[in-house]
Amino acid sequence: GAVVSQHPSWVICKSGTSVKIECRSLDFQATTMFWYRQFPKQSLMLMATSNEGSKATYEQGVEKDKFLINHASLTLSTLTVTSAHPEDSSFYICSARTGENYFQPQHFGDGTRLSIL
Amino acid sequence: AQSVSQHNHHVILSEAASLELGCNYSYGGTVNLFWYVQYPGQHLQLLLKYFSGDPLVKGIKGFEAEFIKSKFSFNLRKPSVQWSDTAEYFCAVRVAPGTYKYIFGTGTRLKVLA
């Protein structure tokens, strides 16, 4: 149980294009989803927290106009990297948690490796 | 700001050796603590978690961790590792109560030699 699917797993695109990454909870309703970014040999850095039906809360230093997050349903959140540039190349990971039970942990997707040429 | 330190970045062990991975955090209040494992090519999976009660927590696959509040530590242990334990291990802290956000350590890459 508690499977989170992330798509695509790998994307290569030209500088200036926008890229959308999907995060789906397959067998539970995700009231809260999280988006992380991971640089090589570094930790997962939280970018934003999104709750279904409301605007995402971005961490300090994360450009909300650059990284658009939508959490339109209880099973889907999307991250759109707008006008992507080589410095946006990274590994993006989503996670989700269910319900209002504070003790529920986060469940993670497989990640998306984004390479901007 | 809160932070999490994992001092061992790379660990190499032979099968059957004992394992201890360090995790220290900086926050003076109540925390929830987690260890996640990421096998090659897979997503992060929860190994164990601590919220309250017995500071010695047992998780899946024979792992355990001990919360020592006075040392701000939550070290992961396993008495006898197997080749299949080769993975990256992440410690995460959540400030409690009131937030669901995790702060992750930088991870420890464990390689177990057969």
GROMACS .gro file of N, CA and C in nm, chain B residues 37-111:
model
  225
  154VAL      N    1   1.536   0.443   0.360
  154VAL     CA    2   1.638   0.376   0.281
  154VAL      C    3   1.602   0.389   0.133
  155GLN      N    4   1.703   0.407   0.052
  155GLN     CA    5   1.681   0.415  -0.092
  155GLN      C    6   1.772   0.313  -0.160
  156TYR      N    7   1.713   0.204  -0.205
  156TYR     CA    8   1.789   0.104  -0.279
  156TYR      C    9   1.815   0.157  -0.420
  157PRO      N   10   1.920   0.108  -0.484
  157PRO     CA   11   1.955   0.159  -0.618
  157PRO      C   12   1.836   0.156  -0.713
  158GLY      N   13   1.806   0.270  -0.771
  158GLY     CA   14   1.699   0.278  -0.869
  158GLY      C   15   1.559   0.276  -0.811
  159GLN      N   16   1.547   0.286  -0.680
  159GLN     CA   17   1.414   0.281  -0.618
  159GLN      C   18   1.385   0.408  -0.539
  160HIS      N   19   1.261   0.416  -0.492
  160HIS     CA   20   1.222   0.534  -0.414
  160HIS      C   21   1.260   0.516  -0.267
  161LEU      N   22   1.254   0.622  -0.195
  161LEU     CA   23   1.280   0.617  -0.051
  161LEU      C   24   1.171   0.536   0.018
  162GLN      N   25   1.215   0.448   0.105
  162GLN     CA   26   1.120   0.364   0.181
  162GLN      C   27   1.145   0.385   0.330
  163LEU      N   28   1.038   0.388   0.405
  163LEU     CA   29   1.049   0.409   0.549
  163LEU      C   30   1.103   0.284   0.616
  164LEU      N   31   1.211   0.301   0.693
  164LEU     CA   32   1.268   0.192   0.771
  164LEU      C   33   1.206   0.187   0.910
  165LEU      N   34   1.201   0.303   0.972
  165LEU     CA   35   1.144   0.312   1.106
  165LEU      C   36   1.120   0.458   1.141
  166LYS      N   37   1.041   0.477   1.247
  166LYS     CA   38   1.010   0.612   1.291
  166LYS      C   39   0.997   0.615   1.442
  167TYR      N   40   1.023   0.732   1.496
  167TYR     CA   41   1.005   0.753   1.640
  167TYR      C   42   0.921   0.878   1.662
  168PHE      N   43   0.819   0.860   1.747
  168PHE     CA   44   0.737   0.975   1.785
  168PHE      C   45   0.748   1.000   1.935
  169SER      N   46   0.733   0.894   2.013
  169SER     CA   47   0.740   0.908   2.157
  169SER      C   48   0.753   0.768   2.217
  170GLY      N   49   0.770   0.762   2.349
  170GLY     CA   50   0.774   0.633   2.416
  170GLY      C   51   0.912   0.573   2.418
  171ASP      N   52   0.919   0.443   2.405
  171ASP     CA   53   1.045   0.370   2.411
  171ASP      C   54   1.144   0.428   2.311
  172PRO      N   55   1.260   0.475   2.358
  172PRO     CA   56   1.353   0.539   2.265
  172PRO      C   57   1.423   0.440   2.171
  173LEU      N   58   1.411   0.312   2.198
  173LEU     CA   59   1.467   0.212   2.109
  173LEU      C   60   1.356   0.165   2.016
  174VAL      N   61   1.374   0.195   1.889
  174VAL     CA   62   1.269   0.168   1.792
  174VAL      C   63   1.317   0.057   1.698
  175LYS      N   64   1.229  -0.038   1.676
  175LYS     CA   65   1.262  -0.146   1.583
  175LYS      C   66   1.187  -0.123   1.452
  176GLY      N   67   1.259  -0.143   1.342
  176GLY     CA   68   1.199  -0.123   1.211
  176GLY      C   69   1.199  -0.250   1.130
  177ILE      N   70   1.186  -0.231   1.000
  177ILE     CA   71   1.183  -0.346   0.911
  177ILE      C   72   1.324  -0.395   0.882
  178LYS      N   73   1.334  -0.518   0.835
  178LYS     CA   74   1.458  -0.578   0.787
  178LYS      C   75   1.567  -0.582   0.893
  179GLY      N   76   1.529  -0.590   1.018
  179GLY     CA   77   1.625  -0.607   1.126
  179GLY      C   78   1.693  -0.479   1.173
  180PHE      N   79   1.649  -0.366   1.123
  180PHE     CA   80   1.707  -0.238   1.165
  180PHE      C   81   1.643  -0.188   1.294
  181GLU      N   82   1.720  -0.115   1.370
  181GLU     CA   83   1.668  -0.048   1.487
  181GLU      C   84   1.740   0.085   1.502
  182ALA      N   85   1.681   0.174   1.579
  182ALA     CA   86   1.743   0.304   1.604
  182ALA      C   87   1.714   0.345   1.747
  183GLU      N   88   1.806   0.419   1.803
  183GLU     CA   89   1.790   0.464   1.941
  183GLU      C   90   1.791   0.616   1.946
  184PHE      N   91   1.688   0.670   2.007
  184PHE     CA   92   1.676   0.814   2.026
  184PHE      C   93   1.740   0.848   2.160
  185ILE      N   94   1.844   0.931   2.155
  185ILE     CA   95   1.907   0.979   2.279
  185ILE      C   96   1.888   1.129   2.281
  186LYS      N   97   1.791   1.171   2.360
  186LYS     CA   98   1.752   1.313   2.359
  186LYS      C   99   1.866   1.404   2.402
  187SER      N  100   1.942   1.361   2.502
  187SER     CA  101   2.049   1.446   2.554
  187SER      C  102   2.160   1.467   2.452
  188LYS      N  103   2.170   1.376   2.357
  188LYS     CA  104   2.273   1.387   2.253
  188LYS      C  105   2.215   1.434   2.120
  189PHE      N  106   2.087   1.459   2.116
  189PHE     CA  107   2.019   1.499   1.991
  189PHE      C  108   2.054   1.399   1.880
  190SER      N  109   2.049   1.273   1.914
  190SER     CA  110   2.091   1.173   1.817
  190SER      C  111   1.984   1.068   1.795
  191PHE      N  112   1.991   1.006   1.679
  191PHE     CA  113   1.897   0.900   1.641
  191PHE      C  114   1.974   0.806   1.548
  192ASN      N  115   2.064   0.728   1.605
  192ASN     CA  116   2.152   0.644   1.526
  192ASN      C  117   2.084   0.515   1.483
  193LEU      N  118   2.115   0.474   1.363
  193LEU     CA  119   2.058   0.353   1.305
  193LEU      C  120   2.155   0.238   1.324
  194ARG      N  121   2.102   0.121   1.358
  194ARG     CA  122   2.189   0.006   1.382
  194ARG      C  123   2.131  -0.120   1.319
  195LYS      N  124   2.222  -0.210   1.288
  195LYS     CA  125   2.182  -0.344   1.247
  195LYS      C  126   2.295  -0.438   1.289
  196PRO      N  127   2.264  -0.545   1.360
  196PRO     CA  128   2.369  -0.631   1.415
  196PRO      C  129   2.453  -0.701   1.309
  197SER      N  130   2.390  -0.737   1.197
  197SER     CA  131   2.460  -0.816   1.096
  197SER      C  132   2.406  -0.778   0.957
  198VAL      N  133   2.486  -0.708   0.881
  198VAL     CA  134   2.437  -0.660   0.751
  198VAL      C  135   2.449  -0.768   0.645
  199GLN      N  136   2.366  -0.749   0.542
  199GLN     CA  137   2.367  -0.840   0.429
  199GLN      C  138   2.399  -0.760   0.303
  200TRP      N  139   2.441  -0.831   0.199
  200TRP     CA  140   2.472  -0.766   0.074
  200TRP      C  141   2.353  -0.683   0.024
  201SER      N  142   2.233  -0.732   0.050
  201SER     CA  143   2.111  -0.664   0.005
  201SER      C  144   2.084  -0.534   0.080
  202ASP      N  145   2.160  -0.507   0.184
  202ASP     CA  146   2.144  -0.379   0.255
  202ASP      C  147   2.219  -0.265   0.186
  203THR      N  148   2.291  -0.296   0.080
  203THR     CA  149   2.358  -0.191   0.003
  203THR      C  150   2.255  -0.091  -0.047
  204ALA      N  151   2.270   0.033  -0.005
  204ALA     CA  152   2.169   0.135  -0.033
  204ALA      C  153   2.217   0.268   0.023
  205GLU      N  154   2.135   0.368   0.005
  205GLU     CA  155   2.161   0.498   0.069
  205GLU      C  156   2.058   0.518   0.179
  206TYR      N  157   2.104   0.565   0.292
  206TYR     CA  158   2.020   0.579   0.410
  206TYR      C  159   2.009   0.726   0.449
  207PHE      N  160   1.886   0.770   0.469
  207PHE     CA  161   1.859   0.909   0.503
  207PHE      C  162   1.790   0.919   0.637
  208CYS      N  163   1.841   1.008   0.720
  208CYS     CA  164   1.776   1.042   0.845
  208CYS      C  165   1.692   1.167   0.821
  209ALA      N  166   1.574   1.173   0.880
  209ALA     CA  167   1.488   1.291   0.863
  209ALA      C  168   1.426   1.328   0.996
  210VAL      N  169   1.408   1.455   1.015
  210VAL     CA  170   1.353   1.509   1.138
  210VAL      C  171   1.231   1.593   1.105
  211ARG      N  172   1.131   1.581   1.189
  211ARG     CA  173   1.012   1.665   1.173
  211ARG      C  174   0.989   1.735   1.306
  212VAL      N  175   0.980   1.867   1.300
  212VAL     CA  176   0.953   1.942   1.422
  212VAL      C  177   0.808   1.922   1.461
  213ALA      N  178   0.787   1.888   1.587
  213ALA     CA  179   0.651   1.856   1.632
  213ALA      C  180   0.610   1.949   1.745
  214PRO      N  181   0.480   1.974   1.754
  214PRO     CA  182   0.376   1.941   1.657
  214PRO      C  183   0.359   2.050   1.553
  215GLY      N  184   0.264   2.030   1.466
  215GLY     CA  185   0.219   2.142   1.385
  215GLY      C  186   0.275   2.150   1.245
  216THR      N  187   0.368   2.064   1.208
  216THR     CA  188   0.417   2.068   1.071
  216THR      C  189   0.438   1.926   1.021
  217TYR      N  190   0.421   1.909   0.893
  217TYR     CA  191   0.447   1.779   0.834
  217TYR      C  192   0.579   1.777   0.758
  218LYS      N  193   0.652   1.887   0.761
  218LYS     CA  194   0.773   1.899   0.681
  218LYS      C  195   0.888   1.820   0.742
  219TYR      N  196   0.964   1.757   0.655
  219TYR     CA  197   1.084   1.686   0.697
  219TYR      C  198   1.207   1.772   0.667
  220ILE      N  199   1.308   1.756   0.752
  220ILE     CA  200   1.441   1.806   0.721
  220ILE      C  201   1.530   1.683   0.711
  221PHE      N  202   1.594   1.669   0.595
  221PHE     CA  203   1.673   1.550   0.570
  221PHE      C  204   1.820   1.572   0.597
  222GLY      N  205   1.887   1.466   0.637
  222GLY     CA  206   2.032   1.465   0.638
  222GLY      C  207   2.084   1.441   0.498
  223THR      N  208   2.214   1.448   0.482
  223THR     CA  209   2.274   1.436   0.349
  223THR      C  210   2.283   1.292   0.300
  224GLY      N  211   2.252   1.198   0.385
  224GLY     CA  212   2.252   1.059   0.342
  224GLY      C  213   2.385   0.990   0.364
  225THR      N  214   2.377   0.859   0.381
  225THR     CA  215   2.496   0.775   0.395
  225THR      C  216   2.484   0.661   0.295
  226ARG      N  217   2.585   0.650   0.212
  226ARG     CA  218   2.589   0.540   0.115
  226ARG      C  219   2.657   0.419   0.179
  227LEU      N  220   2.582   0.312   0.190
  227LEU     CA  221   2.636   0.189   0.247
  227LEU      C  222   2.660   0.088   0.136
  228LYS      N  223   2.781   0.033   0.136
  228LYS     CA  224   2.811  -0.075   0.042
  228LYS      C  225   2.852  -0.196   0.125
   0.00000   0.00000   0.00000
